[in-house]
mmCIF file of C-alpha atoms in Angstrom:
data_model
loop_
_atom_site.group_PDB
_atom_site.id
_atom_site.type_symbol
_atom_site.label_atom_id
_atom_site.label_comp_id
_atom_site.label_asym_id
_atom_site.label_seq_id
_atom_site.Cartn_x
_atom_site.Cartn_y
_atom_site.Cartn_z
ATOM 1 C CA UNK A 91 19.524 32.033 -7.123
ATOM 2 C CA UNK A 92 19.997 33.645 -11.174
ATOM 3 C CA UNK A 93 22.480 31.598 -12.970
ATOM 4 C CA UNK A 94 24.522 30.428 -10.053
ATOM 5 C CA UNK A 95 25.005 33.536 -8.402
ATOM 6 C CA UNK A 96 22.401 35.128 -5.950
ATOM 7 C CA UNK A 97 19.631 37.506 -6.565
ATOM 8 C CA UNK A 98 19.902 41.107 -4.801
ATOM 9 C CA UNK A 99 16.321 41.799 -5.076
ATOM 10 C CA UNK A 100 15.218 41.112 -1.266
ATOM 11 C CA UNK A 101 12.798 42.696 0.376
ATOM 12 C CA UNK A 102 12.741 45.142 2.824
ATOM 13 C CA UNK A 103 13.180 44.778 6.717
ATOM 14 C CA UNK A 104 9.806 45.558 7.117
ATOM 15 C CA UNK A 105 8.538 42.316 5.424
ATOM 16 C CA UNK A 106 11.103 40.138 5.864
ATOM 17 C CA UNK A 107 11.565 37.860 9.201
ATOM 18 C CA UNK A 108 14.775 36.604 10.640
ATOM 19 C CA UNK A 109 13.274 32.974 10.395
ATOM 20 C CA UNK A 110 12.216 33.664 6.673
ATOM 21 C CA UNK A 111 15.699 34.549 5.483
ATOM 22 C CA UNK A 112 17.639 31.947 7.247
ATOM 23 C CA UNK A 113 15.377 29.362 5.848
ATOM 24 C CA UNK A 114 15.942 30.674 2.634
ATOM 25 C CA UNK A 115 20.062 30.690 3.731
ATOM 26 C CA UNK A 116 19.564 26.985 4.693
ATOM 27 C CA UNK A 117 17.643 25.931 1.764
ATOM 28 C CA UNK A 118 21.633 27.464 -0.455
ATOM 29 C CA UNK A 119 23.143 24.877 1.786
ATOM 30 C CA UNK A 120 25.361 22.446 -0.818
ATOM 31 C CA UNK A 121 23.963 19.067 -0.227
ATOM 32 C CA UNK A 122 27.165 17.797 -1.661
ATOM 33 C CA UNK A 123 29.239 19.411 0.933
ATOM 34 C CA UNK A 124 30.922 16.641 3.266
ATOM 35 C CA UNK A 125 30.613 19.481 6.490
ATOM 36 C CA UNK A 126 27.844 19.903 8.834
ATOM 37 C CA UNK A 127 25.760 22.296 8.791
ATOM 38 C CA UNK A 128 26.386 24.744 11.905
ATOM 39 C CA UNK A 129 23.762 28.207 12.241
ATOM 40 C CA UNK A 130 24.621 30.503 14.140
ATOM 41 C CA UNK A 131 21.858 32.808 13.002
ATOM 42 C CA UNK A 132 19.071 32.067 14.964
ATOM 43 C CA UNK A 133 19.113 32.731 18.940
ATOM 44 C CA UNK A 134 17.675 29.472 19.458
ATOM 45 C CA UNK A 135 19.064 28.413 23.029
ATOM 46 C CA UNK A 136 17.394 24.617 22.223
ATOM 47 C CA UNK A 137 19.805 23.781 19.493
ATOM 48 C CA UNK A 138 22.800 23.061 21.175
ATOM 49 C CA UNK A 139 23.038 20.460 24.439
ATOM 50 C CA UNK A 140 25.171 23.036 26.658
ATOM 51 C CA UNK A 141 22.032 25.035 26.990
ATOM 52 C CA UNK A 142 18.648 23.200 28.414
ATOM 53 C CA UNK A 143 15.858 24.333 31.017
ATOM 54 C CA UNK A 144 15.939 23.017 34.159
ATOM 55 C CA UNK A 145 13.710 20.249 35.825
ATOM 56 C CA UNK A 146 11.379 22.399 37.681
ATOM 57 C CA UNK A 147 9.952 23.991 34.277
ATOM 58 C CA UNK A 148 9.753 19.818 32.968
ATOM 59 C CA UNK A 149 8.163 18.728 36.070
ATOM 60 C CA UNK A 150 6.166 21.692 36.214
ATOM 61 C CA UNK A 151 4.702 21.253 32.616
ATOM 62 C CA UNK A 152 3.661 17.724 33.199
ATOM 63 C CA UNK A 153 2.107 18.356 36.837
ATOM 64 C CA UNK A 154 -0.163 20.671 34.396
ATOM 65 C CA UNK A 155 -0.896 18.426 32.343
ATOM 66 C CA UNK A 156 -1.749 15.910 34.287
ATOM 67 C CA UNK A 157 -3.632 17.823 36.725
ATOM 68 C CA UNK A 158 -6.779 18.658 34.039
ATOM 69 C CA UNK A 159 -6.540 22.235 35.206
ATOM 70 C CA UNK A 160 -5.963 23.831 32.226
ATOM 71 C CA UNK A 161 -7.829 21.982 29.463
ATOM 72 C CA UNK A 162 -10.159 24.777 28.796
ATOM 73 C CA UNK A 163 -10.479 28.672 27.886
ATOM 74 C CA UNK A 164 -8.214 30.629 29.832
ATOM 75 C CA UNK A 165 -9.042 34.248 30.252
ATOM 76 C CA UNK A 166 -7.801 36.522 27.637
ATOM 77 C CA UNK A 167 -5.379 38.679 29.622
ATOM 78 C CA UNK A 168 -3.924 35.460 31.053
ATOM 79 C CA UNK A 169 -4.921 32.745 33.993
ATOM 80 C CA UNK A 170 -5.117 34.977 37.774
ATOM 81 C CA UNK A 171 -1.959 32.717 39.158
ATOM 82 C CA UNK A 172 -0.049 33.175 36.053
ATOM 83 C CA UNK A 173 -0.790 37.180 36.012
ATOM 84 C CA UNK A 174 0.328 37.490 39.860
ATOM 85 C CA UNK A 175 3.285 35.177 39.808
ATOM 86 C CA UNK A 176 4.680 37.494 36.893
ATOM 87 C CA UNK A 177 3.737 40.748 39.091
ATOM 88 C CA UNK A 178 5.981 39.255 42.146
ATOM 89 C CA UNK A 179 8.910 38.426 40.050
ATOM 90 C CA UNK A 180 9.020 41.807 38.017
ATOM 91 C CA UNK A 181 8.797 43.774 41.532
ATOM 92 C CA UNK A 182 11.528 42.148 42.451
ATOM 93 C CA UNK A 183 13.637 44.558 40.695
ATOM 94 C CA UNK A 184 11.164 47.668 41.304
ATOM 95 C CA UNK A 185 11.005 50.232 44.023
ATOM 96 C CA UNK A 186 6.973 50.078 43.831
ATOM 97 C CA UNK A 187 4.869 46.718 43.812
ATOM 98 C CA UNK A 188 2.993 45.949 40.629
ATOM 99 C CA UNK A 189 -0.107 43.604 40.645
ATOM 100 C CA UNK A 190 -1.615 41.451 38.672
ATOM 101 C CA UNK A 191 -4.094 44.198 36.829
ATOM 102 C CA UNK A 192 -0.233 45.274 35.427
ATOM 103 C CA UNK A 193 0.096 42.206 33.658
ATOM 104 C CA UNK A 194 -1.191 41.038 30.162
ATOM 105 C CA UNK A 195 -0.408 37.237 29.352
ATOM 106 C CA UNK A 196 0.635 36.759 25.715
ATOM 107 C CA UNK A 197 1.481 33.457 23.423
ATOM 108 C CA UNK A 198 5.166 34.412 23.363
ATOM 109 C CA UNK A 199 6.537 38.074 23.001
ATOM 110 C CA UNK A 200 5.572 37.979 19.190
ATOM 111 C CA UNK A 201 2.064 38.254 20.113
ATOM 112 C CA UNK A 202 2.850 40.726 22.943
ATOM 113 C CA UNK A 203 4.471 43.138 20.517
ATOM 114 C CA UNK A 204 1.794 43.188 18.163
ATOM 115 C CA UNK A 205 -1.174 43.987 20.840
ATOM 116 C CA UNK A 206 1.075 46.585 22.395
ATOM 117 C CA UNK A 207 1.353 48.216 18.706
ATOM 118 C CA UNK A 208 -2.364 48.019 18.177
ATOM 119 C CA UNK A 209 -2.999 49.777 21.677
ATOM 120 C CA UNK A 210 -0.542 52.426 20.185
ATOM 121 C CA UNK A 211 -1.984 52.838 16.848
ATOM 122 C CA UNK A 212 -4.141 55.407 15.150
ATOM 123 C CA UNK A 213 -4.678 57.430 12.168
ATOM 124 C CA UNK A 214 -1.502 59.408 11.320
ATOM 125 C CA UNK A 215 0.245 57.953 14.083
ATOM 126 C CA UNK A 216 4.255 57.360 13.855
ATOM 127 C CA UNK A 217 6.954 55.255 16.466
ATOM 128 C CA UNK A 218 9.926 55.257 17.095
ATOM 129 C CA UNK A 219 12.139 52.171 16.353
ATOM 130 C CA UNK A 220 16.047 51.261 16.820
ATOM 131 C CA UNK A 221 18.290 50.519 14.247
ATOM 132 C CA UNK A 222 19.664 47.720 13.860
ATOM 133 C CA UNK A 223 16.241 45.946 15.870
ATOM 134 C CA UNK A 224 14.385 42.952 15.624
ATOM 135 C CA UNK A 225 12.173 43.107 12.306
ATOM 136 C CA UNK A 226 9.196 42.014 14.015
ATOM 137 C CA UNK A 227 8.534 45.476 15.137
ATOM 138 C CA UNK A 228 8.299 46.652 10.902
ATOM 139 C CA UNK A 229 6.465 43.939 10.171
ATOM 140 C CA UNK A 230 3.768 44.483 13.173
ATOM 141 C CA UNK A 231 3.844 48.196 12.829
ATOM 142 C CA UNK A 232 3.586 47.921 9.253
ATOM 143 C CA UNK A 233 0.337 45.498 9.461
ATOM 144 C CA UNK A 234 -1.429 48.240 12.008
ATOM 145 C CA UNK A 235 -0.710 51.100 9.799
ATOM 146 C CA UNK A 236 1.626 52.773 11.919
ATOM 147 C CA UNK A 237 4.611 54.996 10.087
ATOM 148 C CA UNK A 238 7.839 53.790 11.009
ATOM 149 C CA UNK A 239 10.641 56.207 11.777
ATOM 150 C CA UNK A 240 13.882 54.759 12.254
ATOM 151 C CA UNK A 241 16.647 56.367 15.007
ATOM 152 C CA UNK A 242 20.186 55.126 14.949
ATOM 153 C CA UNK A 243 22.004 52.998 17.866
ATOM 154 C CA UNK A 244 25.792 54.629 17.653
ATOM 155 C CA UNK A 245 28.121 51.129 17.613
ATOM 156 C CA UNK A 246 31.309 53.384 18.564
ATOM 157 C CA UNK A 247 28.825 53.986 21.733
ATOM 158 C CA UNK A 248 28.233 50.514 22.908
ATOM 159 C CA UNK A 249 25.182 50.835 20.518
ATOM 160 C CA UNK A 250 23.574 53.850 22.899
ATOM 161 C CA UNK A 251 20.228 55.594 21.469
ATOM 162 C CA UNK A 252 21.361 58.534 19.206
ATOM 163 C CA UNK A 253 19.050 60.778 21.650
ATOM 164 C CA UNK A 254 19.313 63.926 19.473
ATOM 165 C CA UNK A 255 17.971 62.076 16.343
ATOM 166 C CA UNK A 256 14.995 60.938 18.550
ATOM 167 C CA UNK A 257 13.926 64.425 19.096
ATOM 168 C CA UNK A 258 14.394 65.467 15.782
ATOM 169 C CA UNK A 259 12.106 62.740 14.783
ATOM 170 C CA UNK A 260 9.268 63.110 16.981
ATOM 171 C CA UNK A 261 6.522 65.330 16.377
ATOM 172 C CA UNK A 262 2.554 65.489 17.788
ATOM 173 C CA UNK A 263 1.735 62.363 15.921
ATOM 174 C CA UNK A 264 4.283 60.438 17.972
ATOM 175 C CA UNK A 265 2.545 57.458 19.747
ATOM 176 C CA UNK A 266 5.924 55.826 21.396
ATOM 177 C CA UNK A 267 9.313 54.621 21.782
ATOM 178 C CA UNK A 268 10.880 51.084 21.181
ATOM 179 C CA UNK A 269 13.892 50.391 23.459
ATOM 180 C CA UNK A 270 15.610 46.721 23.319
ATOM 181 C CA UNK A 271 17.741 45.955 26.260
ATOM 182 C CA UNK A 272 19.566 43.787 26.644
ATOM 183 C CA UNK A 273 19.881 44.540 23.151
ATOM 184 C CA UNK A 274 19.088 42.206 19.869
ATOM 185 C CA UNK A 275 21.015 42.197 17.782
ATOM 186 C CA UNK A 276 23.901 44.073 19.075
ATOM 187 C CA UNK A 277 24.679 42.590 22.229
ATOM 188 C CA UNK A 278 24.681 45.829 24.558
ATOM 189 C CA UNK A 279 23.285 46.115 27.809
ATOM 190 C CA UNK A 280 22.205 49.759 28.931
ATOM 191 C CA UNK A 281 23.695 51.679 31.685
ATOM 192 C CA UNK A 282 21.384 53.143 34.494
ATOM 193 C CA UNK A 283 22.428 56.856 33.654
ATOM 194 C CA UNK A 284 21.597 56.096 29.539
ATOM 195 C CA UNK A 285 18.337 54.633 30.566
ATOM 196 C CA UNK A 286 17.189 57.680 32.492
ATOM 197 C CA UNK A 287 18.084 59.907 29.724
ATOM 198 C CA UNK A 288 16.091 57.846 26.995
ATOM 199 C CA UNK A 289 12.999 57.850 30.188
ATOM 200 C CA UNK A 290 13.654 61.748 30.595
ATOM 201 C CA UNK A 291 13.486 62.338 26.702
ATOM 202 C CA UNK A 292 10.373 60.165 26.457
ATOM 203 C CA UNK A 293 9.130 62.443 28.787
ATOM 204 C CA UNK A 294 9.679 65.564 27.469
ATOM 205 C CA UNK A 295 8.312 64.314 24.125
ATOM 206 C CA UNK A 296 5.228 62.903 25.992
ATOM 207 C CA UNK A 297 5.551 59.572 24.521
ATOM 208 C CA UNK A 298 5.335 56.206 26.254
ATOM 209 C CA UNK A 299 8.413 53.469 26.188
ATOM 210 C CA UNK A 300 7.704 49.882 24.948
ATOM 211 C CA UNK A 301 10.516 48.088 27.003
ATOM 212 C CA UNK A 302 11.321 45.027 25.041
ATOM 213 C CA UNK A 303 12.913 43.025 27.805
ATOM 214 C CA UNK A 304 13.527 39.282 26.476
ATOM 215 C CA UNK A 305 16.744 39.000 27.252
ATOM 216 C CA UNK A 306 16.210 40.284 31.053
ATOM 217 C CA UNK A 307 18.741 39.290 33.081
ATOM 218 C CA UNK A 308 21.405 37.575 30.134
ATOM 219 C CA UNK A 309 24.185 39.886 31.270
ATOM 220 C CA UNK A 310 27.710 38.707 30.527
ATOM 221 C CA UNK A 311 29.677 42.018 30.895
ATOM 222 C CA UNK A 312 29.802 44.918 33.952
ATOM 223 C CA UNK A 313 26.388 46.934 33.220
ATOM 224 C CA UNK A 314 23.832 45.460 35.294
ATOM 225 C CA UNK A 315 20.445 45.156 33.800
ATOM 226 C CA UNK A 316 18.284 47.865 35.117
ATOM 227 C CA UNK A 317 14.380 47.118 33.977
ATOM 228 C CA UNK A 318 13.076 50.311 31.892
ATOM 229 C CA UNK A 319 10.347 49.893 34.735
ATOM 230 C CA UNK A 320 12.775 51.522 37.286
ATOM 231 C CA UNK A 321 11.958 54.551 35.423
ATOM 232 C CA UNK A 322 8.233 54.489 35.340
ATOM 233 C CA UNK A 323 7.563 57.178 37.970
ATOM 234 C CA UNK A 324 9.256 59.252 34.850
ATOM 235 C CA UNK A 325 7.480 58.083 31.510
ATOM 236 C CA UNK A 326 4.895 55.224 31.204
ATOM 237 C CA UNK A 327 6.481 52.041 30.539
ATOM 238 C CA UNK A 328 5.365 49.436 28.834
ATOM 239 C CA UNK A 329 7.602 46.011 29.723
ATOM 240 C CA UNK A 330 7.657 43.315 27.288
ATOM 241 C CA UNK A 331 9.069 39.914 28.243
ATOM 242 C CA UNK A 332 9.234 36.108 27.910
ATOM 243 C CA UNK A 333 10.092 32.578 29.539
ATOM 244 C CA UNK A 334 11.933 31.666 26.335
ATOM 245 C CA UNK A 335 15.637 32.879 26.397
ATOM 246 C CA UNK A 336 15.903 33.226 30.216
ATOM 247 C CA UNK A 337 14.425 29.969 31.071
ATOM 248 C CA UNK A 338 15.568 27.983 27.900
ATOM 249 C CA UNK A 339 12.165 27.143 26.503
ATOM 250 C CA UNK A 340 10.946 29.354 23.498
ATOM 251 C CA UNK A 341 8.432 26.728 22.988
ATOM 252 C CA UNK A 342 6.353 26.565 26.330
ATOM 253 C CA UNK A 343 3.228 29.120 27.078
ATOM 254 C CA UNK A 344 2.240 27.031 30.370
ATOM 255 C CA UNK A 345 3.150 26.004 34.049
ATOM 256 C CA UNK A 346 4.449 29.830 34.174
ATOM 257 C CA UNK A 347 4.085 29.873 38.034
ATOM 258 C CA UNK A 348 6.221 27.466 39.400
ATOM 259 C CA UNK A 349 8.360 28.225 36.387
ATOM 260 C CA UNK A 350 9.056 31.609 37.656
ATOM 261 C CA UNK A 351 9.319 30.630 41.380
ATOM 262 C CA UNK A 352 10.837 27.312 41.837
ATOM 263 C CA UNK A 353 13.970 27.655 39.758
ATOM 264 C CA UNK A 354 16.682 27.847 41.446
ATOM 265 C CA UNK A 355 19.375 30.568 41.131
ATOM 266 C CA UNK A 356 22.369 27.650 40.196
ATOM 267 C CA UNK A 357 20.143 27.067 36.661
ATOM 268 C CA UNK A 358 20.665 30.763 35.847
ATOM 269 C CA UNK A 359 24.182 31.173 36.686
ATOM 270 C CA UNK A 360 25.082 27.964 34.608
ATOM 271 C CA UNK A 361 23.464 29.671 31.916
ATOM 272 C CA UNK A 362 25.749 32.524 32.154
ATOM 273 C CA UNK A 363 28.394 30.916 32.817
ATOM 274 C CA UNK A 364 28.128 29.012 29.519
ATOM 275 C CA UNK A 365 27.146 31.910 27.736
ATOM 276 C CA UNK A 366 30.587 33.944 28.952
ATOM 277 C CA UNK A 367 32.292 30.966 28.082
ATOM 278 C CA UNK A 368 31.175 31.127 23.976
ATOM 279 C CA UNK A 369 31.287 35.010 23.891
ATOM 280 C CA UNK A 370 34.794 35.529 24.628
ATOM 281 C CA UNK A 371 35.270 32.219 22.091
ATOM 282 C CA UNK A 372 33.884 34.229 19.523
ATOM 283 C CA UNK A 373 35.206 37.271 20.623
ATOM 284 C CA UNK A 374 38.596 36.305 20.338
ATOM 285 C CA UNK A 375 38.367 34.618 17.229
ATOM 286 C CA UNK A 376 36.414 37.134 15.677
ATOM 287 C CA UNK A 377 39.428 39.002 15.964
ATOM 288 C CA UNK A 378 41.608 36.738 13.460
ATOM 289 C CA UNK A 379 39.271 37.121 10.421
ATOM 290 C CA UNK A 380 40.067 39.280 7.718
ATOM 291 C CA UNK A 381 37.713 41.881 6.391
ATOM 292 C CA UNK A 382 35.548 41.508 9.663
ATOM 293 C CA UNK A 383 35.418 44.060 12.941
ATOM 294 C CA UNK A 384 33.482 43.984 15.869
ATOM 295 C CA UNK A 385 33.374 47.854 17.828
ATOM 296 C CA UNK A 386 31.625 46.580 20.668
ATOM 297 C CA UNK A 387 31.880 43.348 22.758
ATOM 298 C CA UNK A 388 28.778 42.211 23.801
ATOM 299 C CA UNK A 389 27.459 42.899 27.333
ATOM 300 C CA UNK A 390 24.489 40.580 27.281
ATOM 301 C CA UNK A 391 21.700 38.464 25.055
ATOM 302 C CA UNK A 392 23.431 35.784 22.848
ATOM 303 C CA UNK A 393 24.541 38.185 19.376
ATOM 304 C CA UNK A 394 26.992 40.123 18.300
ATOM 305 C CA UNK A 395 26.930 42.520 15.092
ATOM 306 C CA UNK A 396 29.830 42.293 13.008
ATOM 307 C CA UNK A 397 31.046 45.164 10.381
ATOM 308 C CA UNK A 398 31.977 43.616 7.039
ATOM 309 C CA UNK A 399 34.477 45.051 5.191
ATOM 310 C CA UNK A 400 33.038 44.427 1.570
ATOM 311 C CA UNK A 401 35.744 46.709 -0.266
ATOM 312 C CA UNK A 402 38.088 44.178 0.954
ATOM 313 C CA UNK A 403 36.566 41.050 -0.410
ATOM 314 C CA UNK A 404 36.565 39.689 -3.806
ATOM 315 C CA UNK A 405 33.247 38.912 -5.886
ATOM 316 C CA UNK A 406 31.255 39.765 -2.822
ATOM 317 C CA UNK A 407 28.493 42.155 -3.567
ATOM 318 C CA UNK A 408 27.075 42.890 0.176
ATOM 319 C CA UNK A 409 25.982 41.142 3.542
ATOM 320 C CA UNK A 410 23.161 38.848 2.052
ATOM 321 C CA UNK A 411 25.883 38.083 -1.061
ATOM 322 C CA UNK A 412 28.209 37.249 1.894
ATOM 323 C CA UNK A 413 25.765 35.210 3.791
ATOM 324 C CA UNK A 414 24.795 33.137 0.733
ATOM 325 C CA UNK A 415 28.095 32.363 0.062
ATOM 326 C CA UNK A 416 29.470 31.352 3.429
ATOM 327 C CA UNK A 417 26.104 28.890 3.633
ATOM 328 C CA UNK A 418 26.704 27.305 -0.114
ATOM 329 C CA UNK A 419 30.229 26.611 0.466
ATOM 330 C CA UNK A 420 30.863 26.531 4.204
ATOM 331 C CA UNK A 421 27.499 24.920 5.583
ATOM 332 C CA UNK A 422 27.793 27.450 7.809
ATOM 333 C CA UNK A 423 24.769 30.115 8.525
ATOM 334 C CA UNK A 424 24.670 33.624 10.181
ATOM 335 C CA UNK A 425 22.088 36.560 9.424
ATOM 336 C CA UNK A 426 22.832 39.636 7.362
ATOM 337 C CA UNK A 427 22.348 42.966 8.765
ATOM 338 C CA UNK A 428 19.849 43.721 6.212
ATOM 339 C CA UNK A 429 17.569 41.403 8.240
ATOM 340 C CA UNK A 430 17.512 43.680 10.818
ATOM 341 C CA UNK A 431 18.207 46.914 9.753
ATOM 342 C CA UNK A 432 21.791 47.699 9.144
ATOM 343 C CA UNK A 433 23.381 46.628 5.599
ATOM 344 C CA UNK A 434 26.901 45.276 5.474
ATOM 345 C CA UNK A 435 26.397 43.857 8.816
ATOM 346 C CA UNK A 436 26.110 40.265 10.265
ATOM 347 C CA UNK A 437 24.812 38.783 13.407
ATOM 348 C CA UNK A 438 26.368 35.966 14.665
ATOM 349 C CA UNK A 439 24.336 34.192 17.914
ATOM 350 C CA UNK A 440 26.962 32.804 20.535
ATOM 351 C CA UNK A 441 24.305 30.597 22.018
ATOM 352 C CA UNK A 442 26.296 27.647 20.638
ATOM 353 C CA UNK A 443 28.786 24.303 22.353
ATOM 354 C CA UNK A 444 32.299 25.975 22.232
ATOM 355 C CA UNK A 445 33.242 23.044 19.752
ATOM 356 C CA UNK A 446 30.442 24.161 17.313
ATOM 357 C CA UNK A 447 31.345 27.780 17.764
ATOM 358 C CA UNK A 448 35.235 26.840 17.071
ATOM 359 C CA UNK A 449 34.576 25.150 14.332
ATOM 360 C CA UNK A 450 32.397 27.607 12.530
ATOM 361 C CA UNK A 451 33.920 30.362 12.956
ATOM 362 C CA UNK A 452 37.323 28.381 11.953
ATOM 363 C CA UNK A 453 35.485 27.923 8.561
ATOM 364 C CA UNK A 454 34.146 31.660 8.316
ATOM 365 C CA UNK A 455 38.101 32.459 8.895
ATOM 366 C CA UNK A 456 38.790 30.251 5.661
ATOM 367 C CA UNK A 457 35.765 31.745 3.475
ATOM 368 C CA UNK A 458 37.128 35.357 4.556
ATOM 369 C CA UNK A 459 40.813 34.269 3.728
ATOM 370 C CA UNK A 460 39.588 32.976 0.173
ATOM 371 C CA UNK A 461 37.594 35.694 -0.910
ATOM 372 C CA UNK A 462 40.131 38.614 0.307
ATOM 373 C CA UNK A 463 41.681 40.408 -2.152
ATOM 374 C CA UNK A 464 45.223 40.260 -2.276
ATOM 375 C CA UNK A 465 47.496 42.742 -0.159
ATOM 376 C CA UNK A 466 48.342 45.435 -2.654
ATOM 377 C CA UNK A 467 52.599 45.921 -2.336
ATOM 378 C CA UNK A 468 54.276 48.789 -1.620
ATOM 379 C CA UNK A 469 56.879 49.958 -4.350
#
């Protein structure tokens, strides 16, 4: 802040993180504001009591700790039983069977992203990354000296990949294309047909697909989740996944086999039902708020991208200004679109309890009304 106004000299997407910008926004909350803080910025399902992991997962961790079998160093690629369990889990959705040799275990998907890009990196190489997208890819690519080439996701087409642009961007130094499905931050779930087109385009360009499926199976609409590995016979696919979102354990990194094998289907269905409820609340209430629009109802994951009509707002310069003002005036945290590569948009996560979500969106509506320009009256 400078003289009570927001300093717009923000870093580029390649040097910021979602956690970093949300931390700055949290510091901007007015401590004298009597409103409780509500954060719809971080996709952390553990923040609200309606989302919690299964008893099987908790018991598996306790059992692993008490067994005294996991106190030493594990193999670099992961424990054999963990890799085997993951291979069997992923094979359920494929026409072919994976083995434990197809699996590499990392400490969270952030490390998996770094390992994947490190393997692809070479001198003068470039990689194709979606915009908007998850900023960790930019950070890891920059660290590995990979040139970043952004392809657009098209909001008017449900955030599908602009495949014509992909072909125009690629050259002999392109080493891969990143696809996030279900989408973060857009909430899209790609159809089988679109994923096949992506695979065929990658095959034509002779590049592998890095398929980020952290939100795999968290689908809320009509499109079923189709893993990119289905198209493994067409193009090489490197799938990235995580326990964090589907099992509601973003802080856990052990006891994997039992968690995967023994978590009942009822647990997953309960999470999906709750997310459908909060998505519907979010979708309906957003329609009532001036100066923001949502071009596409999310079909999966936990977030939605909202377009700002900055020209309809008084004394609001851009999405960063909007989010800082919202945090200060209403104690509501949402993510500026600049953080994920899309200026003058914002990302709202709907993984919250219904009461908190309604309250937060009500404050957002009050904020937008307060800052909206007066309607011009016709002569």
